[in-house]
PDB file of C-alpha atoms in Angstrom:
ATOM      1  CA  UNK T   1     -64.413  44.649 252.630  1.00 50.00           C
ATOM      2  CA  UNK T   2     -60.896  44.524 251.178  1.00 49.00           C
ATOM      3  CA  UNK T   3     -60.009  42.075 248.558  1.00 47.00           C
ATOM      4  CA  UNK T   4     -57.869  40.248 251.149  1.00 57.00           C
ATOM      5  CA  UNK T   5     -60.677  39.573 253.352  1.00 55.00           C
ATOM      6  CA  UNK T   6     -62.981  38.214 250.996  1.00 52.00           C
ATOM      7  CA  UNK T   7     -60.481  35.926 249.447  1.00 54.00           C
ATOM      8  CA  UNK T   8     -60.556  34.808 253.409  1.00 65.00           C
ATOM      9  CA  UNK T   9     -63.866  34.309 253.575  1.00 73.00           C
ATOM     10  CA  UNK T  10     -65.465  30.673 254.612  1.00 88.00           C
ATOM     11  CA  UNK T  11     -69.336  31.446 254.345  1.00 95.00           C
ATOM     12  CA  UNK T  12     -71.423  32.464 251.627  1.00 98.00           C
ATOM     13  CA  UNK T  13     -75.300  32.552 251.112  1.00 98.00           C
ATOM     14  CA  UNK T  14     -77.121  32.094 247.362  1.00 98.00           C
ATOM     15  CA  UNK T  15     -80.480  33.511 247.484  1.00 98.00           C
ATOM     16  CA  UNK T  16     -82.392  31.119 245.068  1.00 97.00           C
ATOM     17  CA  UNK T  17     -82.206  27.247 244.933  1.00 97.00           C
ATOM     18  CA  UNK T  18     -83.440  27.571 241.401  1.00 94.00           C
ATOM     19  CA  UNK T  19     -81.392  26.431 238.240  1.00 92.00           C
ATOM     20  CA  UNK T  20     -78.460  29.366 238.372  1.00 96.00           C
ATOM     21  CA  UNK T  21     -79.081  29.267 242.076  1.00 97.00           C
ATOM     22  CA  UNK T  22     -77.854  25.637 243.082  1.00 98.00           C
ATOM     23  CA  UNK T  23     -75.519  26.441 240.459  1.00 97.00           C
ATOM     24  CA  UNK T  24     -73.503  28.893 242.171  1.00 98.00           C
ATOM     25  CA  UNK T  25     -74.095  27.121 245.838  1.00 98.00           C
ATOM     26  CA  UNK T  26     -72.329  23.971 244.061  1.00 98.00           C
ATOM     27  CA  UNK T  27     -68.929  25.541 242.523  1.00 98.00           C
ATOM     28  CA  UNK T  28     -68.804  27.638 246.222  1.00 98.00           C
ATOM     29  CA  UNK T  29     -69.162  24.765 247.405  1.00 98.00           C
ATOM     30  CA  UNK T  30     -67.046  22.508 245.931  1.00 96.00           C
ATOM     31  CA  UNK T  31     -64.521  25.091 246.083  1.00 96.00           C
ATOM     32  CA  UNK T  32     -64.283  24.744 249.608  1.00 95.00           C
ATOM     33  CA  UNK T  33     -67.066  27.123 250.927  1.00 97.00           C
ATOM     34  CA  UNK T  34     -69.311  26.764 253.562  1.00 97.00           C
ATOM     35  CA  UNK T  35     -72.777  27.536 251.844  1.00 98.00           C
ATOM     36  CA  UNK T  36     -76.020  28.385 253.005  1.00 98.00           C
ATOM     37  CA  UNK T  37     -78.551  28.483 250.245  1.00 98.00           C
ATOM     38  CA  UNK T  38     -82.012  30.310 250.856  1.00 98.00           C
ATOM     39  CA  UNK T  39     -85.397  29.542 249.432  1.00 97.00           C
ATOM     40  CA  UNK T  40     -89.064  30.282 250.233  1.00 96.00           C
ATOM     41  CA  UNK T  41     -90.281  26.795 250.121  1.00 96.00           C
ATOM     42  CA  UNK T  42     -88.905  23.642 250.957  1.00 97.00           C
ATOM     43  CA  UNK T  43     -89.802  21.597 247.772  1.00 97.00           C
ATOM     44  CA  UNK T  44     -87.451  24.502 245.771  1.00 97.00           C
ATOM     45  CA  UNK T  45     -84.287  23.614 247.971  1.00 98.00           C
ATOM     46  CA  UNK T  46     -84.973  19.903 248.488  1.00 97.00           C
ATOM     47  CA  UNK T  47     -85.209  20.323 244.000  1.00 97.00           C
ATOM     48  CA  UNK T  48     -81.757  21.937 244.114  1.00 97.00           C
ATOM     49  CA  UNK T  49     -80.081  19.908 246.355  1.00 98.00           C
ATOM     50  CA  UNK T  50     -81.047  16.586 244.380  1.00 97.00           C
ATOM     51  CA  UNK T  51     -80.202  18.334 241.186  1.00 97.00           C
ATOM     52  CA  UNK T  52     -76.806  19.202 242.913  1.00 98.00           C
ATOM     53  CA  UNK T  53     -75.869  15.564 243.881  1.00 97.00           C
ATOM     54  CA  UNK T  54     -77.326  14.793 240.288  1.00 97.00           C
ATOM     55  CA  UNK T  55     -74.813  17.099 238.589  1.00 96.00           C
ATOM     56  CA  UNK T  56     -71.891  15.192 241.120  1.00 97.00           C
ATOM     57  CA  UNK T  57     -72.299  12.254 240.468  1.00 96.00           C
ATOM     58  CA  UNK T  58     -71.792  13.060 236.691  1.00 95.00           C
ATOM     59  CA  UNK T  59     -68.571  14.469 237.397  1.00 95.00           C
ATOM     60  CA  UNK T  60     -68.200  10.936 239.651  1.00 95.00           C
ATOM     61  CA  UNK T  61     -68.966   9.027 236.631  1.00 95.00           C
ATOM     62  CA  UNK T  62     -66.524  10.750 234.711  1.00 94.00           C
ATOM     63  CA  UNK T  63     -63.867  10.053 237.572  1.00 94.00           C
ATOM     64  CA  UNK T  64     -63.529  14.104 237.892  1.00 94.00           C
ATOM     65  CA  UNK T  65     -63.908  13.563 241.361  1.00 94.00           C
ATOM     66  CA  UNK T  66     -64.018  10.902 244.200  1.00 95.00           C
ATOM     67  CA  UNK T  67     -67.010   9.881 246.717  1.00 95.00           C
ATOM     68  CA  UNK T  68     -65.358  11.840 249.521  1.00 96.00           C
ATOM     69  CA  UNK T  69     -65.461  15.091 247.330  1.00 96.00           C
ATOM     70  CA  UNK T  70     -69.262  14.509 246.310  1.00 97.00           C
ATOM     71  CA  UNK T  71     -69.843  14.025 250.007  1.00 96.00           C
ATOM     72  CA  UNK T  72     -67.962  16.797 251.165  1.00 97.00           C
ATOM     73  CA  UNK T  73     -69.341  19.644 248.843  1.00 97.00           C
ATOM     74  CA  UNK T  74     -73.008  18.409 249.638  1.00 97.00           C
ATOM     75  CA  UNK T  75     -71.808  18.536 253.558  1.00 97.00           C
ATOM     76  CA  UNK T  76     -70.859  22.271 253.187  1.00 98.00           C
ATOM     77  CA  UNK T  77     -74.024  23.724 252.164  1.00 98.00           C
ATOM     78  CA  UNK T  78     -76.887  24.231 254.481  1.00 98.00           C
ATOM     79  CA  UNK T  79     -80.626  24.535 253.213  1.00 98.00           C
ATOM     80  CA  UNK T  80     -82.424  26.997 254.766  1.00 98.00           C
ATOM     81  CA  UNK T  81     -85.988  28.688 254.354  1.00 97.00           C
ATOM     82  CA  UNK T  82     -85.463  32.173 256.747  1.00 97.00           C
ATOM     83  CA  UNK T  83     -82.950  34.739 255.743  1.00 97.00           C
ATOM     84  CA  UNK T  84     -81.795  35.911 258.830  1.00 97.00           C
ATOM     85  CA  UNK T  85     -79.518  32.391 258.944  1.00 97.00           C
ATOM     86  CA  UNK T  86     -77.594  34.515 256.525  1.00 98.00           C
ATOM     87  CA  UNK T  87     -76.797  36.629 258.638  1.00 97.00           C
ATOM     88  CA  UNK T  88     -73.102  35.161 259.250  1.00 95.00           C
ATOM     89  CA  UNK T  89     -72.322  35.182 255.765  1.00 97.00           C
ATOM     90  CA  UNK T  90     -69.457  36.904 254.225  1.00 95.00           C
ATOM     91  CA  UNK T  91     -70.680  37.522 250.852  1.00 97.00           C
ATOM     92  CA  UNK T  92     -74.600  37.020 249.733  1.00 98.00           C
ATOM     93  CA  UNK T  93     -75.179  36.315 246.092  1.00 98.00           C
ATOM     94  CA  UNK T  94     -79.001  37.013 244.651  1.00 98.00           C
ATOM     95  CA  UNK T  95     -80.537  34.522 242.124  1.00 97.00           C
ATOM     96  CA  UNK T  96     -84.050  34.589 242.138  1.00 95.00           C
ATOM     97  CA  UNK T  97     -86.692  35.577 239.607  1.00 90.00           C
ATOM     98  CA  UNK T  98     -85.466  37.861 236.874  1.00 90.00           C
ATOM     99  CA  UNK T  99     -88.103  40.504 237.860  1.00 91.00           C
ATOM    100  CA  UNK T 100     -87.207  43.976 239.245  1.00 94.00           C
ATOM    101  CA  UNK T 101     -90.261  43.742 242.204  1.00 95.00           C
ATOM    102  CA  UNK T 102     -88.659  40.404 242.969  1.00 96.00           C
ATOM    103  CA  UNK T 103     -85.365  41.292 243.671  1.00 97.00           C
ATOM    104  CA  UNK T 104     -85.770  44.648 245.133  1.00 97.00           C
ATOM    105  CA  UNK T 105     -87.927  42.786 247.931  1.00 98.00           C
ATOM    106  CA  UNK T 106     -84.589  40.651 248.570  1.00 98.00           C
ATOM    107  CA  UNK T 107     -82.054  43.356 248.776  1.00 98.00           C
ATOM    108  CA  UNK T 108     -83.868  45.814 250.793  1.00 98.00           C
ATOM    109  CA  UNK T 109     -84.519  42.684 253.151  1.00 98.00           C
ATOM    110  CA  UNK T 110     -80.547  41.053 252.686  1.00 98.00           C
ATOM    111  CA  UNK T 111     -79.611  45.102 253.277  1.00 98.00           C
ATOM    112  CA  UNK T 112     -80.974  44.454 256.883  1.00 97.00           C
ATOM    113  CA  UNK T 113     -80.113  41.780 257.867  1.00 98.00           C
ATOM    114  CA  UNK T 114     -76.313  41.397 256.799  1.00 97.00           C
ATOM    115  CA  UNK T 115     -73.333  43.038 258.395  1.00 96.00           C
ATOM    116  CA  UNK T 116     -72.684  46.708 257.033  1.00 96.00           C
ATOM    117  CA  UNK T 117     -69.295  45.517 255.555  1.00 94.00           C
ATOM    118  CA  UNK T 118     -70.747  42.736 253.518  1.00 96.00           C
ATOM    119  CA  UNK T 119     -70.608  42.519 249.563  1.00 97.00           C
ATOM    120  CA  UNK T 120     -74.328  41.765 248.283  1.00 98.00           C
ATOM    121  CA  UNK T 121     -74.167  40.150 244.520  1.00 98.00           C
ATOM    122  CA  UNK T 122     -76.698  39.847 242.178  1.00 98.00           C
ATOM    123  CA  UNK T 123     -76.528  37.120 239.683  1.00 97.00           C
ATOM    124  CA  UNK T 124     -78.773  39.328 237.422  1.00 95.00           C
ATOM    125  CA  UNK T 125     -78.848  38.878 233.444  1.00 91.00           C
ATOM    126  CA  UNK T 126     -80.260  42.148 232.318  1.00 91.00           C
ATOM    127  CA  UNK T 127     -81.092  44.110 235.337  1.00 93.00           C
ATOM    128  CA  UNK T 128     -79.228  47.738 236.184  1.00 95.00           C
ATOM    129  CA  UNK T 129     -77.038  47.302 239.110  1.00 97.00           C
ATOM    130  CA  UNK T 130     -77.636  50.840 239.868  1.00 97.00           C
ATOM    131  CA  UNK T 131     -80.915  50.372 240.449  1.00 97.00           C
ATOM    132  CA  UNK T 132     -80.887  47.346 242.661  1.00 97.00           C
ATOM    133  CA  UNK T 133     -78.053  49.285 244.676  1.00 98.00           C
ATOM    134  CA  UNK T 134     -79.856  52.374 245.322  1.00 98.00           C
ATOM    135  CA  UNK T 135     -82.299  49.846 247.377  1.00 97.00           C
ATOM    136  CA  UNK T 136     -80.016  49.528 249.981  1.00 98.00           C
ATOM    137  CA  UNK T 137     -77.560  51.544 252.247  1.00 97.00           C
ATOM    138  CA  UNK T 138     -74.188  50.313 250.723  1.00 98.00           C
ATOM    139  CA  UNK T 139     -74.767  51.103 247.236  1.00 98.00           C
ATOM    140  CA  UNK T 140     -70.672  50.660 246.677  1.00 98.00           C
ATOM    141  CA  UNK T 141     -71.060  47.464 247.484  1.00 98.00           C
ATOM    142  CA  UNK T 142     -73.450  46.255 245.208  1.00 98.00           C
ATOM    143  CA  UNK T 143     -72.225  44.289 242.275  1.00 98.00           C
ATOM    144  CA  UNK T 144     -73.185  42.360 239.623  1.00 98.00           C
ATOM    145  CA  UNK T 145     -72.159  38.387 239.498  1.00 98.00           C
ATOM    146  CA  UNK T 146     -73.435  36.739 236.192  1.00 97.00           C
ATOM    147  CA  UNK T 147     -72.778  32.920 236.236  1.00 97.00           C
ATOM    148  CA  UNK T 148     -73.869  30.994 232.710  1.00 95.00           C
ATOM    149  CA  UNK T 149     -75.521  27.873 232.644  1.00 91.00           C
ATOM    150  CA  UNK T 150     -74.623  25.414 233.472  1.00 92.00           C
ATOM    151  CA  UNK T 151     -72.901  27.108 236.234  1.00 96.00           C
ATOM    152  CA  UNK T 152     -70.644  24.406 237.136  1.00 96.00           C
ATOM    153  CA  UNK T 153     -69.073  23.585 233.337  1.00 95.00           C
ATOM    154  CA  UNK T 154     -69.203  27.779 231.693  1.00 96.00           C
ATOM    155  CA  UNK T 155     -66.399  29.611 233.133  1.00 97.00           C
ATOM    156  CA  UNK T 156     -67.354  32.942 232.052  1.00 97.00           C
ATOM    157  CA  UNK T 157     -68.637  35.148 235.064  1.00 98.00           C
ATOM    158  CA  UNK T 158     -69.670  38.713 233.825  1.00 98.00           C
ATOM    159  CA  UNK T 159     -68.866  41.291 236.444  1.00 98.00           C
ATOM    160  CA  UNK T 160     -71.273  44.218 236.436  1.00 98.00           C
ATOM    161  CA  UNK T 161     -70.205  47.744 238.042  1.00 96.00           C
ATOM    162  CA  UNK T 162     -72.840  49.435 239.147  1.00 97.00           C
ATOM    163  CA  UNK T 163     -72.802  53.656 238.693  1.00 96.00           C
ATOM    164  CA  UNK T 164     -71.715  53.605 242.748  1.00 97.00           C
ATOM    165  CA  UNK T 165     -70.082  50.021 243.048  1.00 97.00           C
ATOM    166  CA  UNK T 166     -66.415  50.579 244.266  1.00 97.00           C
ATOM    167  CA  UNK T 167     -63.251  49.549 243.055  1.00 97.00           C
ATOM    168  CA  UNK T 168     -63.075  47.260 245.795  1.00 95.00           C
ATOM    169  CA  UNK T 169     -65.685  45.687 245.543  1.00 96.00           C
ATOM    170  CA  UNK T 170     -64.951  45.183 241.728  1.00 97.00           C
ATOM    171  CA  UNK T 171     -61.820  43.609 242.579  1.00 95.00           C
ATOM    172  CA  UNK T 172     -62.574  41.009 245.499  1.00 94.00           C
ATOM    173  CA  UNK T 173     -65.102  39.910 243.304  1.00 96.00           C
ATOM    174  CA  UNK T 174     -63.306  39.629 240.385  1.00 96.00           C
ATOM    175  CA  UNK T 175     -60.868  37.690 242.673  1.00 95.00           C
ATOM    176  CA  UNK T 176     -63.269  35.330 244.300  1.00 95.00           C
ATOM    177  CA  UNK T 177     -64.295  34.320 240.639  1.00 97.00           C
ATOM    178  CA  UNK T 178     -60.755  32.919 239.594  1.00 96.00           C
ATOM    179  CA  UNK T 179     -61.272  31.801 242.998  1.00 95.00           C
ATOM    180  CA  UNK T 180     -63.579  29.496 241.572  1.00 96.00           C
ATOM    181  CA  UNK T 181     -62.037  28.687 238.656  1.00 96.00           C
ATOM    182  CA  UNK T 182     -64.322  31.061 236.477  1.00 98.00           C
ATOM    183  CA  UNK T 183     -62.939  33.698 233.914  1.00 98.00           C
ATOM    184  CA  UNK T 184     -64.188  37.294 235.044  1.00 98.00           C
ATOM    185  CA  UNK T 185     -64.789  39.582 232.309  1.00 98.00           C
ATOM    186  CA  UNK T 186     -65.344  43.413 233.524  1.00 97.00           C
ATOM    187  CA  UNK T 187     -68.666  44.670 232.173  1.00 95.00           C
ATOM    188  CA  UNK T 188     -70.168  48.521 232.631  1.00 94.00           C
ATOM    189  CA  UNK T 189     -73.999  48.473 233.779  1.00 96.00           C
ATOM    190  CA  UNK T 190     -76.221  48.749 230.762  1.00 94.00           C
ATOM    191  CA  UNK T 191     -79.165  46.794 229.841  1.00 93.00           C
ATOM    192  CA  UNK T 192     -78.366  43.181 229.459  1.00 93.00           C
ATOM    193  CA  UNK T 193     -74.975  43.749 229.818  1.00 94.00           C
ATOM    194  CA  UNK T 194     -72.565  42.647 226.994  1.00 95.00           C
ATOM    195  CA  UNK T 195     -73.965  38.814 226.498  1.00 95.00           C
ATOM    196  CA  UNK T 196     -77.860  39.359 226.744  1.00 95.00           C
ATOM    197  CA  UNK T 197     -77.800  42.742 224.988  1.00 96.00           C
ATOM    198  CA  UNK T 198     -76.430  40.830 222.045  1.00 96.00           C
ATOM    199  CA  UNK T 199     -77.678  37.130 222.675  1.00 97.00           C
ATOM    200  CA  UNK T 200     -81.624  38.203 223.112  1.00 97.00           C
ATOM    201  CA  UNK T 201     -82.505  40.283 219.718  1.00 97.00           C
ATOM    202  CA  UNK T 202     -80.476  37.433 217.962  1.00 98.00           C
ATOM    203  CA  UNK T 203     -83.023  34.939 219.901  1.00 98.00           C
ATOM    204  CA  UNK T 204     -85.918  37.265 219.374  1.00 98.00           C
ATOM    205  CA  UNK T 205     -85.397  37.275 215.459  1.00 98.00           C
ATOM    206  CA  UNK T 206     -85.192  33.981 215.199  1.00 98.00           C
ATOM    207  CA  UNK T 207     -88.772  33.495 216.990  1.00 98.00           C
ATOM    208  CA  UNK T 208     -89.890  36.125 214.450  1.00 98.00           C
ATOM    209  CA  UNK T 209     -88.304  33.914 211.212  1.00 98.00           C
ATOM    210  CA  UNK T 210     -90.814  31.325 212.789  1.00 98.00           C
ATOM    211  CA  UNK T 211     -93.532  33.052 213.164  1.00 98.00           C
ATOM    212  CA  UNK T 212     -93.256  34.714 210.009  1.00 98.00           C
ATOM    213  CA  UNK T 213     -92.666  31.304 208.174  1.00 98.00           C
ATOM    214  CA  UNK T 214     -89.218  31.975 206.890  1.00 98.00           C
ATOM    215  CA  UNK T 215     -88.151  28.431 207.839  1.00 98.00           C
ATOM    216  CA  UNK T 216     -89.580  25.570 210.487  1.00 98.00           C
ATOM    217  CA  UNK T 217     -87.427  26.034 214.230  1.00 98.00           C
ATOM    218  CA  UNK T 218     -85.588  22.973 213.333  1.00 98.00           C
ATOM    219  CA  UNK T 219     -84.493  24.802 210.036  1.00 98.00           C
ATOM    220  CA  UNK T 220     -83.371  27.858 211.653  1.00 98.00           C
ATOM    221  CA  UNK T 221     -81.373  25.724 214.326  1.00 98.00           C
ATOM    222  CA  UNK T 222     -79.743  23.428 212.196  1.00 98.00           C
ATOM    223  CA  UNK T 223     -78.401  27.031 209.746  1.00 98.00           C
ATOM    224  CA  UNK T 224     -76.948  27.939 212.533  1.00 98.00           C
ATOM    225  CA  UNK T 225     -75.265  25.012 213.752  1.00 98.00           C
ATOM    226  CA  UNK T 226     -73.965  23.696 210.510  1.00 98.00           C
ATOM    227  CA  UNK T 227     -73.387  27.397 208.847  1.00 98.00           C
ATOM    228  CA  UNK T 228     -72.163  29.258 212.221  1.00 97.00           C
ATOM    229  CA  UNK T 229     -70.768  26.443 214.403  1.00 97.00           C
ATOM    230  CA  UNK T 230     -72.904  27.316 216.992  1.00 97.00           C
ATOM    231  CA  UNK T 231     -72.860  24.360 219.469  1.00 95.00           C
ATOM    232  CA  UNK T 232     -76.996  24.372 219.613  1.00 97.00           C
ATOM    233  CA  UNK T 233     -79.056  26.783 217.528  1.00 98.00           C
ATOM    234  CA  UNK T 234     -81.117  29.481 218.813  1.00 98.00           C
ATOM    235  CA  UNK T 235     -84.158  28.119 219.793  1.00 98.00           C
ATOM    236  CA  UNK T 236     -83.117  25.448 221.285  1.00 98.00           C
ATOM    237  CA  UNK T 237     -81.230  27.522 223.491  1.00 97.00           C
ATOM    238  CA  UNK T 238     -84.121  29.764 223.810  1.00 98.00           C
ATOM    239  CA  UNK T 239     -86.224  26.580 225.393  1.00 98.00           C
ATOM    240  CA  UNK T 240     -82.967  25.838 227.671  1.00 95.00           C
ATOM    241  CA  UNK T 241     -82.769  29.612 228.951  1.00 93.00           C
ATOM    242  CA  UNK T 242     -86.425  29.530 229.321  1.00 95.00           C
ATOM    243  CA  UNK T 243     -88.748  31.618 226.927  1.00 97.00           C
ATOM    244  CA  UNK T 244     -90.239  33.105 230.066  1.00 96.00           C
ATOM    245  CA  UNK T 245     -86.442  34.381 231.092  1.00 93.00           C
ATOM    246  CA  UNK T 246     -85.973  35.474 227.572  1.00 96.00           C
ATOM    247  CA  UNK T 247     -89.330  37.857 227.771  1.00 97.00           C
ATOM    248  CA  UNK T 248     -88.421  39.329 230.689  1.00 93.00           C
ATOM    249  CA  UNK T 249     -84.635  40.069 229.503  1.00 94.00           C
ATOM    250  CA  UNK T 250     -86.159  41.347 226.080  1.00 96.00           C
ATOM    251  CA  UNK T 251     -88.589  43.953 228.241  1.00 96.00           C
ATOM    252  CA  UNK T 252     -85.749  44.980 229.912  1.00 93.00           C
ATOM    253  CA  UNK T 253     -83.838  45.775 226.820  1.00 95.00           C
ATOM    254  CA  UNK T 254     -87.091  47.485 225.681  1.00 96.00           C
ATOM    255  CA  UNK T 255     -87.935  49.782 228.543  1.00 95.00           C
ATOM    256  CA  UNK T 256     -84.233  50.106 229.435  1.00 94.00           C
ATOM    257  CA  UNK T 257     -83.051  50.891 225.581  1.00 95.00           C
ATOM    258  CA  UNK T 258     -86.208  52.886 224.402  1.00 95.00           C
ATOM    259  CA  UNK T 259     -85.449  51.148 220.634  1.00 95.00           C
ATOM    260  CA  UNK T 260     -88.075  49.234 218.858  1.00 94.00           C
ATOM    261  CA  UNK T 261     -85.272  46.440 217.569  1.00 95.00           C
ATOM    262  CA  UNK T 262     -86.099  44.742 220.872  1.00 97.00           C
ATOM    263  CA  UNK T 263     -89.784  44.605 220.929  1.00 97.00           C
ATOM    264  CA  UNK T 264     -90.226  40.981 222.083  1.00 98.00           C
ATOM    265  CA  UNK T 265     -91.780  38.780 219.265  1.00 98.00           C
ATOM    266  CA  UNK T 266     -95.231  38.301 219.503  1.00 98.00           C
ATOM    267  CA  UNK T 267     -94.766  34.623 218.825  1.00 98.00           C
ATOM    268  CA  UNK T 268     -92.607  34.615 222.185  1.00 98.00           C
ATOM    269  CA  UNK T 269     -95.124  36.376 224.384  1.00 98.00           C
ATOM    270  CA  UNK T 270     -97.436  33.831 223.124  1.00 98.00           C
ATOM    271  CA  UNK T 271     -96.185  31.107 223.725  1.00 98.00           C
ATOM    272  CA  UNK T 272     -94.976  32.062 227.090  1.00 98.00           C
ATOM    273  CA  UNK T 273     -98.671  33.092 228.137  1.00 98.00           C
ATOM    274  CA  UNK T 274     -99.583  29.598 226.820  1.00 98.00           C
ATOM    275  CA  UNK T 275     -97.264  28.086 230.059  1.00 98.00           C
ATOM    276  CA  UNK T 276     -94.891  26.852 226.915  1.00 98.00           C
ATOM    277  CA  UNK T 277     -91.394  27.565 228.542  1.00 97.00           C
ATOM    278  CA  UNK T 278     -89.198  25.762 226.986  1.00 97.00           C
ATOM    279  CA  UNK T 279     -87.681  22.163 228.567  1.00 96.00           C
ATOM    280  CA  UNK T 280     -88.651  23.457 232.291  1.00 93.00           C
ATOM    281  CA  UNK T 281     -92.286  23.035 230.924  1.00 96.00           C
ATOM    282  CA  UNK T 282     -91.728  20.290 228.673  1.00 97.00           C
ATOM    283  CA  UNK T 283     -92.639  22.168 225.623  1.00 98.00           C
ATOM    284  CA  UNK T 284     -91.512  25.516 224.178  1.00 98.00           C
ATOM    285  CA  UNK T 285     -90.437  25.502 220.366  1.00 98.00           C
ATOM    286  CA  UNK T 286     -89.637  21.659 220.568  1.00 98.00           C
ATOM    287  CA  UNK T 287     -91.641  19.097 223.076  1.00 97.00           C
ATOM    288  CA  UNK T 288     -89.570  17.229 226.083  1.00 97.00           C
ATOM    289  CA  UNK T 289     -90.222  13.879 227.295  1.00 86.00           C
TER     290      UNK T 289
END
């Protein structure tokens, strides 16, 4: 697909109506794209649609936009449980589970399904693009797409070449991005790519200042925010990324790096065994109402 015809495109399918998920379906669609967004059970779409028309009316509130736009970005995206509706899609992004098994189920199945000429993106954080791409028949036009959250306020989007992913493919998508209004920044495929390679074993240490009882978590946050301007500290973001997310990045930097700075803290497989997630759960290093 030539960079022309995917800044044409109308319709495009997010796989995952989790947090990045609905994410990405809202700034498609409130950039004007039909959407179809893809789930395995109902309760996980019917979650990221309300938390969709939650996030609009904020902007409402804020007079950032007007009813009709709130009603016409929900209008454009169509929940759906079986992935053959996205078959009529121009461009499928991938945002499920970061867990190899998961995702390789998904693009071997989108791979299918979709027209040979169609761009499959995965919104991966620390996964090898390679990898996913050899799954399928159109390896060149695999590519990595990683939104931030919130999806809808960060404008970074890191774009991930995989070993085979073309330069055209590199290029619509880096178009459809400022499409959106994001900022692309070209990335090579490596574990964790630039921002998780370096985010994570900053995370990680903090855990292990906790655990080793350098300093309580609201100590460790609060050096970083008032020393390092950091907008929240470290494990607060932890909690909002997830600690579960942050295990699996940190084994991928592990088994994908081979270098014992990234052995996950012990404190953080703990607590993630102990269902403590972070705000998702309601506790992780801090408790949530």
């Amino acid at each position: 697909m030539s960079s022309e015809a995917i800044m044409a495109m109308q319709s495009v399918g997010v796989v995952g109506a989790g947090t990045m998920g609905n994410g990405i379906a809202h700034v498609f669609a409130r950039s004007g794209f039909e959407v179809v967004l893809c789930d395995v059970e109902q309760r996980f779409l019917e979650r990221g649609l309300a938390t969709i028309s939650k996030n609009l009316d904020r902007d409402l509130a804020k007079n950032k936009i007007t009813e009709s736009d709130k009603s016409l970005t929900l209008g454009r995206i169509t929940a759906v449980l079986d992935r053959t509706k996205l078959a009529d899609c121009h461009l499928v992004i991938e945002a499920a589970t970061e867990k190899f098994g998961i995702k390789a189920e998904i693009f071997r199945d989108l791979d299918r399904i979709l027209k040979p000429d169609v761009i499959l993106a995965t919104n991966t954080s620390s996964i090898s693009i390679t990898k996913i791409a050899a799954l399928t028949g159109r390896a060149d036009k695999v590519i990595g797409m990683h939104f931030f959250n919130p999806v809808p306020v960060m404008k970074l989007v890191e774009v991930i070449r995989g070993l085979r992913t073309s330069q055209a493919t590199f290029e619509a998508v880096r178009d459809l991005a400022v499409k959106l209004e994001k900022t692309p920044v070209e990335v090579n495929d490596a574990p964790g790519f630039v921002s998780n390679r370096v985010l994570m074993p900053l995370l990680n240490e903090a855990m292990y200042a906790v655990m080793e009882g350098v300093a309580t978590p609201q100590a460790v946050d609060e050096v970083f925010k008032l020393g390092m301007a950091h907008p929240m500290g470290p494990l607060t973001l932890a909690d909002f990324i997830g600690l579960d997310v942050c295990l699996d990045i940190m084994r991928v930097l592990q088994d994908g790096l081979g270098d014992p700075k990234y052995r996950p803290c012990p404190l953080l497989i703990k607590m993630v065994d102990a269902g403590w997630l972070g705000r998702k759960s309601g506790r992780g290093f801090y408790a949530y109402s």
